[in-house]
PDB file of N, CA and C in Angstrom:
ATOM      1  N   UNK D   1     134.462 239.265  83.011  1.00 70.00           N
ATOM      2  CA  UNK D   1     134.597 237.660  83.228  1.00 70.00           C
ATOM      3  C   UNK D   1     135.309 237.430  84.584  1.00 70.00           C
ATOM      4  N   UNK D   2     134.607 237.080  85.528  1.00 80.00           N
ATOM      5  CA  UNK D   2     135.726 236.660  86.606  1.00 80.00           C
ATOM      6  C   UNK D   2     136.434 235.621  86.433  1.00 80.00           C
ATOM      7  N   UNK D   3     137.868 235.891  87.425  1.00 86.00           N
ATOM      8  CA  UNK D   3     138.753 234.712  87.482  1.00 86.00           C
ATOM      9  C   UNK D   3     138.352 233.561  87.901  1.00 86.00           C
ATOM     10  N   UNK D   4     138.723 232.284  87.422  1.00 85.00           N
ATOM     11  CA  UNK D   4     138.692 231.179  88.422  1.00 85.00           C
ATOM     12  C   UNK D   4     139.602 230.904  89.562  1.00 85.00           C
ATOM     13  N   UNK D   5     139.324 230.352  90.406  1.00 86.00           N
ATOM     14  CA  UNK D   5     140.097 229.947  91.584  1.00 86.00           C
ATOM     15  C   UNK D   5     141.396 229.426  90.942  1.00 86.00           C
ATOM     16  N   UNK D   6     142.349 229.717  91.835  1.00 83.00           N
ATOM     17  CA  UNK D   6     143.598 228.806  91.834  1.00 83.00           C
ATOM     18  C   UNK D   6     143.362 227.504  92.173  1.00 83.00           C
ATOM     19  N   UNK D   7     144.091 226.540  91.332  1.00 82.00           N
ATOM     20  CA  UNK D   7     144.215 225.184  91.606  1.00 82.00           C
ATOM     21  C   UNK D   7     145.223 224.957  92.779  1.00 82.00           C
ATOM     22  N   UNK D   8     146.264 225.642  92.716  1.00 83.00           N
ATOM     23  CA  UNK D   8     147.314 225.643  93.539  1.00 83.00           C
ATOM     24  C   UNK D   8     147.877 227.283  94.117  1.00 83.00           C
ATOM     25  N   UNK D   9     147.864 227.436  95.220  1.00 86.00           N
ATOM     26  CA  UNK D   9     148.181 228.927  95.826  1.00 86.00           C
ATOM     27  C   UNK D   9     149.743 228.802  95.985  1.00 86.00           C
ATOM     28  N   UNK D  10     150.275 230.176  95.810  1.00 88.00           N
ATOM     29  CA  UNK D  10     151.705 230.050  96.269  1.00 88.00           C
ATOM     30  C   UNK D  10     152.055 229.736  97.788  1.00 88.00           C
ATOM     31  N   UNK D  11     150.830 229.715  98.501  1.00 90.00           N
ATOM     32  CA  UNK D  11     151.186 229.394 100.028  1.00 90.00           C
ATOM     33  C   UNK D  11     151.490 227.858  99.870  1.00 90.00           C
ATOM     34  N   UNK D  12     150.580 226.960  99.044  1.00 87.00           N
ATOM     35  CA  UNK D  12     150.571 225.613  99.182  1.00 87.00           C
ATOM     36  C   UNK D  12     152.054 225.291  98.381  1.00 87.00           C
ATOM     37  N   UNK D  13     152.325 226.101  97.628  1.00 86.00           N
ATOM     38  CA  UNK D  13     153.589 225.475  96.898  1.00 86.00           C
ATOM     39  C   UNK D  13     154.405 225.707  98.069  1.00 86.00           C
ATOM     40  N   UNK D  14     154.817 227.010  98.748  1.00 89.00           N
ATOM     41  CA  UNK D  14     155.842 227.092  99.790  1.00 89.00           C
ATOM     42  C   UNK D  14     155.618 225.873 100.924  1.00 89.00           C
ATOM     43  N   UNK D  15     154.639 225.723 101.148  1.00 88.00           N
ATOM     44  CA  UNK D  15     154.369 224.562 102.213  1.00 88.00           C
ATOM     45  C   UNK D  15     154.950 223.459 101.772  1.00 88.00           C
ATOM     46  N   UNK D  16     154.602 223.103 100.800  1.00 86.00           N
ATOM     47  CA  UNK D  16     155.053 221.560 100.078  1.00 86.00           C
ATOM     48  C   UNK D  16     156.751 221.881  99.969  1.00 86.00           C
ATOM     49  N   UNK D  17     157.038 222.855  99.341  1.00 86.00           N
ATOM     50  CA  UNK D  17     158.686 223.301  99.138  1.00 86.00           C
ATOM     51  C   UNK D  17     159.489 222.985 100.555  1.00 86.00           C
ATOM     52  N   UNK D  18     158.808 223.616 101.666  1.00 88.00           N
ATOM     53  CA  UNK D  18     159.472 223.701 102.817  1.00 88.00           C
ATOM     54  C   UNK D  18     159.279 222.144 103.374  1.00 88.00           C
ATOM     55  N   UNK D  19     158.317 221.432 103.444  1.00 86.00           N
ATOM     56  CA  UNK D  19     158.227 220.172 103.995  1.00 86.00           C
ATOM     57  C   UNK D  19     159.058 219.107 103.209  1.00 86.00           C
ATOM     58  N   UNK D  20     159.305 219.275 101.938  1.00 85.00           N
ATOM     59  CA  UNK D  20     159.905 218.560 101.216  1.00 85.00           C
ATOM     60  C   UNK D  20     161.440 218.663 101.515  1.00 85.00           C
ATOM     61  N   UNK D  21     161.947 219.936 101.614  1.00 84.00           N
ATOM     62  CA  UNK D  21     163.213 220.196 102.259  1.00 84.00           C
ATOM     63  C   UNK D  21     163.584 219.548 103.438  1.00 84.00           C
ATOM     64  N   UNK D  22     162.653 219.698 104.452  1.00 84.00           N
ATOM     65  CA  UNK D  22     162.778 218.826 105.672  1.00 84.00           C
ATOM     66  C   UNK D  22     162.840 217.422 105.491  1.00 84.00           C
ATOM     67  N   UNK D  23     162.106 216.994 104.564  1.00 81.00           N
ATOM     68  CA  UNK D  23     162.228 215.453 104.647  1.00 81.00           C
ATOM     69  C   UNK D  23     163.126 214.937 103.801  1.00 81.00           C
ATOM     70  N   UNK D  24     164.103 215.575 103.126  1.00 80.00           N
ATOM     71  CA  UNK D  24     165.233 215.483 102.405  1.00 80.00           C
ATOM     72  C   UNK D  24     164.798 214.955 101.024  1.00 80.00           C
ATOM     73  N   UNK D  25     163.795 215.728 100.390  1.00 83.00           N
ATOM     74  CA  UNK D  25     163.247 215.491  99.104  1.00 83.00           C
ATOM     75  C   UNK D  25     164.371 215.848  98.016  1.00 83.00           C
ATOM     76  N   UNK D  26     164.507 215.455  96.644  1.00 82.00           N
ATOM     77  CA  UNK D  26     165.244 215.688  95.840  1.00 82.00           C
ATOM     78  C   UNK D  26     164.741 216.712  94.643  1.00 82.00           C
ATOM     79  N   UNK D  27     163.427 216.536  94.646  1.00 84.00           N
ATOM     80  CA  UNK D  27     162.663 217.409  93.794  1.00 84.00           C
ATOM     81  C   UNK D  27     161.208 217.868  94.167  1.00 84.00           C
ATOM     82  N   UNK D  28     160.717 218.943  93.698  1.00 85.00           N
ATOM     83  CA  UNK D  28     159.210 219.115  93.772  1.00 85.00           C
ATOM     84  C   UNK D  28     158.624 219.579  92.434  1.00 85.00           C
ATOM     85  N   UNK D  29     157.699 218.926  92.077  1.00 86.00           N
ATOM     86  CA  UNK D  29     157.060 219.308  90.797  1.00 86.00           C
ATOM     87  C   UNK D  29     155.696 219.504  90.824  1.00 86.00           C
ATOM     88  N   UNK D  30     155.132 220.567  90.116  1.00 85.00           N
ATOM     89  CA  UNK D  30     153.696 220.799  90.103  1.00 85.00           C
ATOM     90  C   UNK D  30     153.353 220.863  88.701  1.00 85.00           C
ATOM     91  N   UNK D  31     152.398 219.994  88.219  1.00 85.00           N
ATOM     92  CA  UNK D  31     151.941 220.133  86.757  1.00 85.00           C
ATOM     93  C   UNK D  31     150.735 221.170  86.435  1.00 85.00           C
ATOM     94  N   UNK D  32     150.212 221.176  85.258  1.00 83.00           N
ATOM     95  CA  UNK D  32     149.021 222.160  84.989  1.00 83.00           C
ATOM     96  C   UNK D  32     147.905 221.915  85.840  1.00 83.00           C
ATOM     97  N   UNK D  33     147.790 220.744  86.228  1.00 84.00           N
ATOM     98  CA  UNK D  33     146.383 220.336  86.825  1.00 84.00           C
ATOM     99  C   UNK D  33     146.353 220.766  88.538  1.00 84.00           C
ATOM    100  N   UNK D  34     147.582 221.201  89.042  1.00 82.00           N
ATOM    101  CA  UNK D  34     147.741 221.750  90.358  1.00 82.00           C
ATOM    102  C   UNK D  34     148.274 220.342  91.107  1.00 82.00           C
ATOM    103  N   UNK D  35     148.483 219.360  90.662  1.00 84.00           N
ATOM    104  CA  UNK D  35     149.280 218.114  91.449  1.00 84.00           C
ATOM    105  C   UNK D  35     150.703 218.435  91.637  1.00 84.00           C
ATOM    106  N   UNK D  36     150.810 218.226  93.132  1.00 84.00           N
ATOM    107  CA  UNK D  36     152.327 218.701  93.624  1.00 84.00           C
ATOM    108  C   UNK D  36     152.849 217.122  93.738  1.00 84.00           C
ATOM    109  N   UNK D  37     154.015 216.951  93.238  1.00 85.00           N
ATOM    110  CA  UNK D  37     154.749 215.780  93.238  1.00 85.00           C
ATOM    111  C   UNK D  37     156.138 215.816  94.073  1.00 85.00           C
ATOM    112  N   UNK D  38     156.491 215.054  95.288  1.00 84.00           N
ATOM    113  CA  UNK D  38     157.611 215.390  95.872  1.00 84.00           C
ATOM    114  C   UNK D  38     158.432 213.997  95.549  1.00 84.00           C
ATOM    115  N   UNK D  39     159.856 214.218  95.099  1.00 84.00           N
ATOM    116  CA  UNK D  39     160.347 213.017  94.745  1.00 84.00           C
ATOM    117  C   UNK D  39     161.578 212.803  95.971  1.00 84.00           C
ATOM    118  N   UNK D  40     161.464 211.881  96.590  1.00 76.00           N
ATOM    119  CA  UNK D  40     162.463 211.544  97.996  1.00 76.00           C
ATOM    120  C   UNK D  40     163.601 211.074  97.329  1.00 76.00           C
ATOM    121  N   UNK D  41     164.705 211.323  97.974  1.00 70.00           N
ATOM    122  CA  UNK D  41     166.046 210.786  97.742  1.00 70.00           C
ATOM    123  C   UNK D  41     166.191 209.262  97.862  1.00 70.00           C
ATOM    124  N   UNK D  42     166.989 208.722  97.469  1.00 65.00           N
ATOM    125  CA  UNK D  42     167.226 207.055  97.698  1.00 65.00           C
ATOM    126  C   UNK D  42     167.581 206.899  99.218  1.00 65.00           C
ATOM    127  N   UNK D  43     168.308 207.806 100.042  1.00 63.00           N
ATOM    128  CA  UNK D  43     168.692 207.738 101.073  1.00 63.00           C
ATOM    129  C   UNK D  43     167.613 207.834 102.157  1.00 63.00           C
ATOM    130  N   UNK D  44     166.350 208.605 101.556  1.00 55.00           N
ATOM    131  CA  UNK D  44     165.259 208.602 102.770  1.00 55.00           C
ATOM    132  C   UNK D  44     164.707 207.055 103.091  1.00 55.00           C
ATOM    133  N   UNK D  45     164.517 206.691 104.212  1.00 62.00           N
ATOM    134  CA  UNK D  45     164.044 205.680 104.888  1.00 62.00           C
ATOM    135  C   UNK D  45     162.475 205.657 104.459  1.00 62.00           C
ATOM    136  N   UNK D  46     161.896 204.462 103.896  1.00 61.00           N
ATOM    137  CA  UNK D  46     160.499 204.394 103.621  1.00 61.00           C
ATOM    138  C   UNK D  46     159.747 204.174 105.004  1.00 61.00           C
ATOM    139  N   UNK D  47     158.513 204.599 104.976  1.00 65.00           N
ATOM    140  CA  UNK D  47     157.877 204.481 106.233  1.00 65.00           C
ATOM    141  C   UNK D  47     157.065 202.939 106.192  1.00 65.00           C
ATOM    142  N   UNK D  48     157.695 202.149 107.219  1.00 66.00           N
ATOM    143  CA  UNK D  48     156.908 200.526 106.871  1.00 66.00           C
ATOM    144  C   UNK D  48     155.990 200.674 108.150  1.00 66.00           C
ATOM    145  N   UNK D  49     154.632 199.820 107.712  1.00 63.00           N
ATOM    146  CA  UNK D  49     153.639 199.620 108.815  1.00 63.00           C
ATOM    147  C   UNK D  49     154.348 198.726 109.920  1.00 63.00           C
ATOM    148  N   UNK D  50     153.882 199.001 111.059  1.00 61.00           N
ATOM    149  CA  UNK D  50     154.726 198.113 112.332  1.00 61.00           C
ATOM    150  C   UNK D  50     154.189 196.685 111.998  1.00 61.00           C
ATOM    151  N   UNK D  51     154.952 195.748 112.548  1.00 67.00           N
ATOM    152  CA  UNK D  51     154.519 194.423 112.714  1.00 67.00           C
ATOM    153  C   UNK D  51     153.756 194.102 114.119  1.00 67.00           C
ATOM    154  N   UNK D  52     154.366 194.889 114.733  1.00 63.00           N
ATOM    155  CA  UNK D  52     153.470 194.830 116.282  1.00 63.00           C
ATOM    156  C   UNK D  52     152.346 195.898 116.424  1.00 63.00           C
ATOM    157  N   UNK D  53     151.199 195.517 116.326  1.00 64.00           N
ATOM    158  CA  UNK D  53     150.217 196.877 115.982  1.00 64.00           C
ATOM    159  C   UNK D  53     150.005 197.598 117.776  1.00 64.00           C
ATOM    160  N   UNK D  54     150.691 196.864 118.695  1.00 65.00           N
ATOM    161  CA  UNK D  54     150.654 197.436 120.079  1.00 65.00           C
ATOM    162  C   UNK D  54     151.835 198.499 120.183  1.00 65.00           C
ATOM    163  N   UNK D  55     152.837 198.835 119.103  1.00 64.00           N
ATOM    164  CA  UNK D  55     153.869 199.779 118.969  1.00 64.00           C
ATOM    165  C   UNK D  55     153.325 200.993 118.878  1.00 64.00           C
ATOM    166  N   UNK D  56     153.826 202.088 119.702  1.00 70.00           N
ATOM    167  CA  UNK D  56     153.631 203.424 119.461  1.00 70.00           C
ATOM    168  C   UNK D  56     154.342 204.181 118.286  1.00 70.00           C
ATOM    169  N   UNK D  57     153.705 204.765 117.704  1.00 72.00           N
ATOM    170  CA  UNK D  57     154.231 205.684 116.552  1.00 72.00           C
ATOM    171  C   UNK D  57     154.682 206.607 117.166  1.00 72.00           C
ATOM    172  N   UNK D  58     156.119 207.141 116.605  1.00 79.00           N
ATOM    173  CA  UNK D  58     156.949 208.327 117.021  1.00 79.00           C
ATOM    174  C   UNK D  58     157.119 209.074 115.770  1.00 79.00           C
ATOM    175  N   UNK D  59     156.557 210.229 115.676  1.00 81.00           N
ATOM    176  CA  UNK D  59     156.981 211.220 114.922  1.00 81.00           C
ATOM    177  C   UNK D  59     158.292 211.431 114.358  1.00 81.00           C
ATOM    178  N   UNK D  60     158.801 211.657 113.042  1.00 86.00           N
ATOM    179  CA  UNK D  60     160.331 211.963 112.848  1.00 86.00           C
ATOM    180  C   UNK D  60     160.745 213.393 113.382  1.00 86.00           C
ATOM    181  N   UNK D  61     161.781 213.535 113.230  1.00 87.00           N
ATOM    182  CA  UNK D  61     162.417 214.922 113.860  1.00 87.00           C
ATOM    183  C   UNK D  61     161.703 216.285 113.011  1.00 87.00           C
ATOM    184  N   UNK D  62     161.793 215.860 111.570  1.00 86.00           N
ATOM    185  CA  UNK D  62     161.217 216.940 110.766  1.00 86.00           C
ATOM    186  C   UNK D  62     159.770 217.195 110.838  1.00 86.00           C
ATOM    187  N   UNK D  63     159.165 216.175 111.213  1.00 85.00           N
ATOM    188  CA  UNK D  63     157.638 216.156 111.243  1.00 85.00           C
ATOM    189  C   UNK D  63     157.428 216.989 112.722  1.00 85.00           C
ATOM    190  N   UNK D  64     157.960 216.759 113.645  1.00 85.00           N
ATOM    191  CA  UNK D  64     157.894 217.433 114.949  1.00 85.00           C
ATOM    192  C   UNK D  64     158.223 218.947 114.851  1.00 85.00           C
ATOM    193  N   UNK D  65     159.272 219.102 113.946  1.00 85.00           N
ATOM    194  CA  UNK D  65     159.693 220.527 113.798  1.00 85.00           C
ATOM    195  C   UNK D  65     158.389 221.468 113.169  1.00 85.00           C
ATOM    196  N   UNK D  66     158.028 220.849 112.048  1.00 84.00           N
ATOM    197  CA  UNK D  66     156.928 221.179 111.317  1.00 84.00           C
ATOM    198  C   UNK D  66     155.691 221.537 112.353  1.00 84.00           C
ATOM    199  N   UNK D  67     155.154 220.609 113.056  1.00 83.00           N
ATOM    200  CA  UNK D  67     153.854 220.692 113.701  1.00 83.00           C
ATOM    201  C   UNK D  67     154.171 221.688 114.977  1.00 83.00           C
ATOM    202  N   UNK D  68     155.497 221.947 115.295  1.00 84.00           N
ATOM    203  CA  UNK D  68     155.797 222.668 116.651  1.00 84.00           C
ATOM    204  C   UNK D  68     155.735 224.189 115.700  1.00 84.00           C
ATOM    205  N   UNK D  69     156.140 224.444 114.532  1.00 84.00           N
ATOM    206  CA  UNK D  69     156.064 225.505 113.691  1.00 84.00           C
ATOM    207  C   UNK D  69     154.577 226.073 113.330  1.00 84.00           C
ATOM    208  N   UNK D  70     153.646 225.159 113.170  1.00 80.00           N
ATOM    209  CA  UNK D  70     152.598 225.422 112.573  1.00 80.00           C
ATOM    210  C   UNK D  70     151.199 225.190 113.701  1.00 80.00           C
ATOM    211  N   UNK D  71     151.833 225.045 115.136  1.00 73.00           N
ATOM    212  CA  UNK D  71     150.726 224.893 116.232  1.00 73.00           C
ATOM    213  C   UNK D  71     150.210 226.488 116.268  1.00 73.00           C
ATOM    214  N   UNK D  72     149.110 226.455 116.487  1.00 57.00           N
ATOM    215  CA  UNK D  72     148.464 227.748 116.937  1.00 57.00           C
ATOM    216  C   UNK D  72     148.300 228.023 118.546  1.00 57.00           C
ATOM    217  N   UNK D  73     148.800 229.074 118.895  1.00 43.00           N
ATOM    218  CA  UNK D  73     148.731 229.239 120.381  1.00 43.00           C
ATOM    219  C   UNK D  73     150.120 229.680 120.938  1.00 43.00           C
TER     220      UNK D  73
END
């Protein structure tokens, strides 16, 4: 009987934990269905939509580090 494919891989978990640490999360949980939940700390600022639609969005430092690390080339 063949094995069924994993709902969440070890690589998925490692990426989620790494990104959560960079974002200042307090906890990462994974349920039996493979749903990854990241609990942010109270000090983490929520991302609010801009009131001015002409305003340019700038990624956070943590996102910039993540993107730089995951870029191919």
